[in-house]
Coordinates of C-alpha atoms in Angstrom, one line a residue:
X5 CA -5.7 18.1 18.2
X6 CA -4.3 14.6 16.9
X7 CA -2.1 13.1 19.3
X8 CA 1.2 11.3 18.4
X9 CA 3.3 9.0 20.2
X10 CA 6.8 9.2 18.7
X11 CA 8.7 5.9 19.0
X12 CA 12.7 5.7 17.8
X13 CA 16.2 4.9 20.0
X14 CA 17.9 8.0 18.2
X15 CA 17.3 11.0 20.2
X16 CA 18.3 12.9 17.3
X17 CA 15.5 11.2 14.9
X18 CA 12.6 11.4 17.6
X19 CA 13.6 15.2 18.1
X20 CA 13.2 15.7 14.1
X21 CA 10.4 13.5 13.9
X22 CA 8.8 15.7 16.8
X23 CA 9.4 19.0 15.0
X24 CA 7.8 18.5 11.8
X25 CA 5.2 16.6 13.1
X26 CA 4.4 19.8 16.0
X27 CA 5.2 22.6 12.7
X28 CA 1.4 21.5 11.7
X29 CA -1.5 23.0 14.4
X30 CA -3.4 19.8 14.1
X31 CA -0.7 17.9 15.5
X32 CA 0.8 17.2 18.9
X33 CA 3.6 14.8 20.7
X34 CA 2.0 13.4 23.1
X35 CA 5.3 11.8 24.4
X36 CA 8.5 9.9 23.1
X37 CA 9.4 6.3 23.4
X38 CA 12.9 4.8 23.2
X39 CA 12.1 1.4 22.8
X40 CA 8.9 -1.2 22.0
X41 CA 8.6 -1.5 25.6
X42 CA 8.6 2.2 26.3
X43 CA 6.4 2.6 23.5
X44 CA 3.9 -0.1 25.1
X45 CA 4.1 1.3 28.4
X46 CA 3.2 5.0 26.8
X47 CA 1.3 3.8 24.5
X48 CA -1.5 3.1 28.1
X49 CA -0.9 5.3 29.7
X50 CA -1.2 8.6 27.1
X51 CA -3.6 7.2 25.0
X52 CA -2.2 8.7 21.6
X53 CA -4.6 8.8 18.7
X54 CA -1.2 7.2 16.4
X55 CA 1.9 6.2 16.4
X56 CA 4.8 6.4 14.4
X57 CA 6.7 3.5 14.8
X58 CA 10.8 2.9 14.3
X59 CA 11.8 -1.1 13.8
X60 CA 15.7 -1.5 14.5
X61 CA 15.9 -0.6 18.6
X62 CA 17.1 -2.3 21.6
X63 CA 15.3 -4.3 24.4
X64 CA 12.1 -4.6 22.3
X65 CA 11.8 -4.2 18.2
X66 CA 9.1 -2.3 16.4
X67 CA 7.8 -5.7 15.2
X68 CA 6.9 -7.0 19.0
X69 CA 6.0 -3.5 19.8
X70 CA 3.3 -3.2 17.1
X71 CA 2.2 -7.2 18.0
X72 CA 1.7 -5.9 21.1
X73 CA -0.1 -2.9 20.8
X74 CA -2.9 -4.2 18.0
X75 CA -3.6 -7.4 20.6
X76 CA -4.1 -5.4 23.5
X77 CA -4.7 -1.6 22.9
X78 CA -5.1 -1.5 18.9
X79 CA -4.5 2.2 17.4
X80 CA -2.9 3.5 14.1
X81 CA 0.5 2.4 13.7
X82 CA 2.6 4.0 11.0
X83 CA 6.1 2.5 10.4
X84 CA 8.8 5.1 9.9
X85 CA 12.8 3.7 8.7
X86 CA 15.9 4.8 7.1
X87 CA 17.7 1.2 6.9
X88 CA 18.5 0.7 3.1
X89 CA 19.0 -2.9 3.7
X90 CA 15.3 -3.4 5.3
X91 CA 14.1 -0.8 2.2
X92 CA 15.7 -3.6 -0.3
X93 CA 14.6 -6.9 1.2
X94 CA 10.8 -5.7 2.2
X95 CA 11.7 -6.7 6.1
X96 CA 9.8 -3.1 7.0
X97 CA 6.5 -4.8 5.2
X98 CA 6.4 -7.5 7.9
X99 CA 4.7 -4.1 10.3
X100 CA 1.9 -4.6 8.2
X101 CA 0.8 -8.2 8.5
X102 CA 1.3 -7.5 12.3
X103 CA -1.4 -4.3 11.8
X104 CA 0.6 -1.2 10.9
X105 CA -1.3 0.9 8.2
X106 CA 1.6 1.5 6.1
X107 CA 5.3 2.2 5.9
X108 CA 7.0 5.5 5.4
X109 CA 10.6 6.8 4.9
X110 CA 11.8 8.8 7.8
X111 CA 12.7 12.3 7.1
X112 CA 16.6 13.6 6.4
X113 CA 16.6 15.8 9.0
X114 CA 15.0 19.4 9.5
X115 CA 16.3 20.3 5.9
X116 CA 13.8 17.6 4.6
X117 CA 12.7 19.2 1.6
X118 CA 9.0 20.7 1.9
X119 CA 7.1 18.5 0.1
X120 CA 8.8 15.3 2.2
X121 CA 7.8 16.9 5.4
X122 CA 4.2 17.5 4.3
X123 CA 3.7 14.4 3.2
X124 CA 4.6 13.0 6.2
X125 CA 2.2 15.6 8.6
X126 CA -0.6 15.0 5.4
X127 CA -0.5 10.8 6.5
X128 CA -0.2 10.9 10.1
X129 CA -3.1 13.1 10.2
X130 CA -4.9 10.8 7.4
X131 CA -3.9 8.0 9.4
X132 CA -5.2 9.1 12.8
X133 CA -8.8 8.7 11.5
X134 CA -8.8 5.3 10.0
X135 CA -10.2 2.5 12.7
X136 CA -8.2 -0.6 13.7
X137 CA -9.4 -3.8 15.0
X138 CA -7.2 -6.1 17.5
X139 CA -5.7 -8.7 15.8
X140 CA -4.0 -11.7 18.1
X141 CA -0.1 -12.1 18.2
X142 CA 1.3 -14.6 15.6
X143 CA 4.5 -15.7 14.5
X144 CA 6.9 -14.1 12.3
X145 CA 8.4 -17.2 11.2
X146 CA 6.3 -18.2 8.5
X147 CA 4.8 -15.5 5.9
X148 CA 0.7 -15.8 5.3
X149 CA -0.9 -17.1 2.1
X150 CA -3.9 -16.3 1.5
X151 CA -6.5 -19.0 -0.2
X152 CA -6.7 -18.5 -3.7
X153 CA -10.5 -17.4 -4.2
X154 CA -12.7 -20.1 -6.3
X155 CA -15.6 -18.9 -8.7
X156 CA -17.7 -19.7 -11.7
X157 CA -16.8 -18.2 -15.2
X158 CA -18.8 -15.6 -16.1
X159 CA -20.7 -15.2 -19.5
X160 CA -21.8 -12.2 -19.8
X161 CA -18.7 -9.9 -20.6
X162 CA -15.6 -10.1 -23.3
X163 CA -12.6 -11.9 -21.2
X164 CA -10.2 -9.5 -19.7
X165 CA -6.5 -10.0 -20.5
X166 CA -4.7 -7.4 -18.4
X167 CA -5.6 -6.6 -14.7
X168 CA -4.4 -2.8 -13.8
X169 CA -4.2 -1.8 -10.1
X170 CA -3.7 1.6 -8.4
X171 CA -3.4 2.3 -4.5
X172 CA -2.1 4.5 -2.3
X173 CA -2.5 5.4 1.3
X174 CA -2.9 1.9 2.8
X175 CA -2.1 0.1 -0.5
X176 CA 0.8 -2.7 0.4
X177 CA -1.9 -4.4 2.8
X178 CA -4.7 -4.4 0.1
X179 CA -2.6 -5.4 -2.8
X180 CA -1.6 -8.2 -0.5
X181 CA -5.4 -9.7 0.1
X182 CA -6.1 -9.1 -3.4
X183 CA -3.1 -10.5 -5.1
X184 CA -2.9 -13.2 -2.9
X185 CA -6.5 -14.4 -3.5
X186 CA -5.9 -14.6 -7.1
X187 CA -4.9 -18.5 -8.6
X188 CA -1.3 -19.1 -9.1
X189 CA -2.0 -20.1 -12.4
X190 CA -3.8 -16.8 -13.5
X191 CA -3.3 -16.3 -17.5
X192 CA -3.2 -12.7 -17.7
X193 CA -0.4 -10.4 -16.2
X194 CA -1.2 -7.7 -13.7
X195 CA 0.5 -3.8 -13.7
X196 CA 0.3 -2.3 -10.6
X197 CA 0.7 1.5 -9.5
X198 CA 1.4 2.0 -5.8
X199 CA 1.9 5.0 -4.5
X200 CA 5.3 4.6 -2.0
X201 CA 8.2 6.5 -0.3
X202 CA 11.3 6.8 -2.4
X203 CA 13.3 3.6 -2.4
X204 CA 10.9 1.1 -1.2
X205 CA 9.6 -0.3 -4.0
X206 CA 11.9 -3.4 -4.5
X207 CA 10.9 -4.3 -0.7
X208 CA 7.6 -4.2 -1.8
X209 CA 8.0 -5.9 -4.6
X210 CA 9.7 -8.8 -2.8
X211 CA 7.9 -8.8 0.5
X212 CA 4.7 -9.6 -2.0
X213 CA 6.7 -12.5 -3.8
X214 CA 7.2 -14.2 0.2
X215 CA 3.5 -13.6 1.0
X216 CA 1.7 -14.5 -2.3
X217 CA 1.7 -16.9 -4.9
X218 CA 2.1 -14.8 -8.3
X219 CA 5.4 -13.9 -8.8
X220 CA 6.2 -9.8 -8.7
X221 CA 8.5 -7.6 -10.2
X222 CA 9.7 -3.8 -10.8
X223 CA 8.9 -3.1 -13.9
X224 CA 11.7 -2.9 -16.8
X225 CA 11.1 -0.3 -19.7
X226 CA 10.1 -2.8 -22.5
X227 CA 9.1 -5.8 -20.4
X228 CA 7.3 -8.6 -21.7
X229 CA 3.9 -8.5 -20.0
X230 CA 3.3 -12.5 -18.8
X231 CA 0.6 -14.3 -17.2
X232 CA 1.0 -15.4 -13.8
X233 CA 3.3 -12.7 -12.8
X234 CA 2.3 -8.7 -11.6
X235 CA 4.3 -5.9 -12.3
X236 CA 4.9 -2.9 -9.9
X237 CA 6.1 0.8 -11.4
X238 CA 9.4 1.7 -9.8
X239 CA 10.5 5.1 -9.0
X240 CA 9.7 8.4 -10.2
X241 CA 8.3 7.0 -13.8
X242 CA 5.3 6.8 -15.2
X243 CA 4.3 2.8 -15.9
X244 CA 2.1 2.5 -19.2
X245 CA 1.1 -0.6 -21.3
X246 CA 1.3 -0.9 -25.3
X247 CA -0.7 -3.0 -27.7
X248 CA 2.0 -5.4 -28.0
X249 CA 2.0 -6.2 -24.3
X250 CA 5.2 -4.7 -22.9
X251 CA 5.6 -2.5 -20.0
X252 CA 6.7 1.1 -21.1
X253 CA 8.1 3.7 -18.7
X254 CA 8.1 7.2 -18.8
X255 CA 9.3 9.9 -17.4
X256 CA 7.1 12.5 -18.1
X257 CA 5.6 14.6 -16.0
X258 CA 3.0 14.4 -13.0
X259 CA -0.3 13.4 -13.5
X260 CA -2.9 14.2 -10.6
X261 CA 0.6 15.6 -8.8
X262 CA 2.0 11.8 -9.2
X263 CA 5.1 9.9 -11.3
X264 CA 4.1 6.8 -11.5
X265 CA 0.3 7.5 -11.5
X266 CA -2.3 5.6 -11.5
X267 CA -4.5 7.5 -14.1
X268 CA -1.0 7.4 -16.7
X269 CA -1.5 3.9 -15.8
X270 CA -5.2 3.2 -16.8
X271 CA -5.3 5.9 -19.5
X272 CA -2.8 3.8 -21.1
X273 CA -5.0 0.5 -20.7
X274 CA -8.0 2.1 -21.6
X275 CA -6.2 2.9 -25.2
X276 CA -4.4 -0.1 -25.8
X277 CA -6.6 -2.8 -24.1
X278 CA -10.7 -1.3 -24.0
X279 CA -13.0 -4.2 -23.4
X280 CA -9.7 -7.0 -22.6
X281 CA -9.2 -4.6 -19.9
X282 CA -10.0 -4.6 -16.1
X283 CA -8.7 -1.7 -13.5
X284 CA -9.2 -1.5 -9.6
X285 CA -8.7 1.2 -7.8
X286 CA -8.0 0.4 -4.4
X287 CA -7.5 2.7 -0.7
X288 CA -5.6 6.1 -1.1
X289 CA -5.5 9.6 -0.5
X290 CA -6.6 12.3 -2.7
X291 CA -7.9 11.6 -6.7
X292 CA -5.2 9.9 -8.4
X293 CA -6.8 7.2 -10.5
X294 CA -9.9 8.5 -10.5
X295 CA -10.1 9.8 -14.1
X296 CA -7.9 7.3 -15.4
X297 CA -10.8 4.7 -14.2
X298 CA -13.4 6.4 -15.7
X299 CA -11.4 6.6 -19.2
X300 CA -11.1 2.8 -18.8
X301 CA -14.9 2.4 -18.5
X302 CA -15.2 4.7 -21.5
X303 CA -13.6 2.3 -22.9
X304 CA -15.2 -0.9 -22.2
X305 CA -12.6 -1.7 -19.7
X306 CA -14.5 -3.6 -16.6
X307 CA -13.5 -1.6 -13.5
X308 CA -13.9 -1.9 -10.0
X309 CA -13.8 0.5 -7.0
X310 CA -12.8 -0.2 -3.1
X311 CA -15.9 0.3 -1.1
X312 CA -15.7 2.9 1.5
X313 CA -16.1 0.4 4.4
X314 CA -13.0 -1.8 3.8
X315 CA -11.1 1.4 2.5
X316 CA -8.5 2.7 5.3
X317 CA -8.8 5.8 3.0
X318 CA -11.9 6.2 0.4
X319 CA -10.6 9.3 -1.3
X320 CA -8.9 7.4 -4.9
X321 CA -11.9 5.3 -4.8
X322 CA -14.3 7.8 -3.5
X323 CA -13.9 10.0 -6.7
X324 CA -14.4 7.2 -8.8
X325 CA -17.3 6.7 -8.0
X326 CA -18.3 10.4 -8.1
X327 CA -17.0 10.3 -11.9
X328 CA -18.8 7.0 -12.9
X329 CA -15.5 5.6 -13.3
X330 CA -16.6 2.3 -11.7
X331 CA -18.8 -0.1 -13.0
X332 CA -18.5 -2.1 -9.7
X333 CA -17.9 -1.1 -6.1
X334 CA -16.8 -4.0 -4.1
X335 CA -15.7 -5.0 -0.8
X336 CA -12.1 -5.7 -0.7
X337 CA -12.3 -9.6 0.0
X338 CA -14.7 -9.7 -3.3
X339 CA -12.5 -8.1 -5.2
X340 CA -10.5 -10.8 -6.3
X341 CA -13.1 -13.4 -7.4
X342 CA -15.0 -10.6 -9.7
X343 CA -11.5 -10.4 -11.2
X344 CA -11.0 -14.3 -11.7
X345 CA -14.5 -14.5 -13.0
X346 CA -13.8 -11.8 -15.5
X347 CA -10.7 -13.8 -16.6
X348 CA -12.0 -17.2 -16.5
X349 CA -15.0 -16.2 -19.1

């Protein structure tokens, strides 16, 4: 049995919250805080294998709560909000630098349609498995820039010109280290699928641009793809890439139960691009990406996997592998400088 602490001021929201999570066998509420210092207080004395975490309360926020937590009792943290405004302007994001796993949407009520709730059972129990290391308290005042990664050109492959990325469960944090450690001046553009709650994807979008040095943007049907700068799908459509380097979106149906997907995504790259290509699928639940990899390496397309030790969930990258979709399995602070390399040849 996987025990939850339930964090939120609304009574309402933590009884909801309880509810869905308690409809699933494999889960239990362990107890309900009000506040970050409630939540702290719980959080030593029941133990609870996660917790879902609100930001916007009284006394003490999410943000010091989690702080607190990962420097002296470190355990899964997943953020749950409903603010439109911290949706928009990426605010919820700032969890993860602190050492939440990832940030969901929280759920309309007991009506939440089927597929919402399950979802949200499906990564609270994913999330309860995945180990967490303490991580000291730092300021929020400043966002963190990571070192651009330095390598030698390689010489034996075909320069890449397009970079394609897929994550999922876990994928804002990864994106971050990999994105970040990439050179400002990068001369090839980067499309990104990640797989995200409803509305969230201009925070995302914008809490990279304050953390990174690349510039990031939703993706625009018919977007000139330029170097430098990485472009995320938005919403509910399918982001693919042409031969003339503009970002198409579709709105056709799922692929691996997903719009956007990851495998639209590569399929796409794996047509258009072959041997200028690269793809790297990074942390995530279930198999999305998987074949789209392996039609990239088909295709020449260098490709690289997420190893399962630095993965907070090796299933994407996982069935890569089992495909032979990934000429390279790397660690996820490597990643980054095979990419450069690739470029710089």
């Amino acid at each position: 049995m996987i025990r939850v602490l339930v964090v939120d001021d609304s009574p309402t929201m933590r009884m909801i919250i309880s509810r869905i999570l308690e409809s699933d066998p494999e889960l239990t509420v362990a107890g309900q805080a009000r506040n970050g210092k409630e939540a702290i207080a719980l959080c030593r004395k029941l133990n609870p294998d996660i917790i879902t975490m609100d930001i916007r309360m009284p006394e003490m926020d999410g943000y010091q709560a989690i702080q607190r937590i990962m420097s002296e009792s470190p355990r899964p943290i997943v953020v749950l909000t409903t603010t439109q405004s911290d949706r928009e302007l990426g605010t919820s994001f700032k969890a993860v630098e602190y050492g939440a796993l990832m940030v969901l949407g929280k759920p309309g009520g007991l009506t939440t349609g089927t597929r919402a709730m399950e979802d949200l059972k499906a990564q609270v129990k994913a999330m309860a498995g995945v180990k967490v290391v303490g991580r000291r308290k730092r300021s929020a005042e400043r966002p963190r820039m990571v070192e651009p990664i330095r390598t030698h050109a390689r010489s034996d492959s075909e320069p890449i010109t397009l970079i394609a990325m897929g994550a999922s469960t876990g994928g804002p944090p990864a994106l971050q280290m990999v994105l970040g450690m990439l050179p400002e001046n990068l001369k090839v553009p980067v499309v990104v699928v990640q797989h995200i709650s409803e509305g969230f994807v201009n925070g995302l979008a914008r809490w990279l641009n304050e953390t990174i040095r690349l510039e990031v943007t939703v993706a625009a049907n018919g977007m000139l793809l330029k170097p430098g700068t990485v472009y995320i799908a938005p919403d509910n459509r399918h982001l693919a890439v042409g031969s003339e380097g503009r970002a198409w979106l579709k709105e056709l149906p799922p692929v691996d139960g997903h719009r956007p997907s990851v495998t639209a995504l590569f399929e796409s790259v794996a047509l258009h691009y072959g041997k200028k290509g690269a793809g790297v699928l990074l942390t995530g639940m279930g198999a999305d990406g998987a074949a789209g990899l392996k039609a990239m390496r088909d295709a020449g397309s260098y490709t690289i996997a997420q190893d399962e030790e630095t993965s907070i969930i090796f299933g994407m990258p996982g069935e890569a592998i089992k495909l032979g979709g990934a000429s390279d399995v790397a660690p996820l602070k490597e990643i980054a400088g095979k990419l450069k390399s690739m470029v710089m040849n």
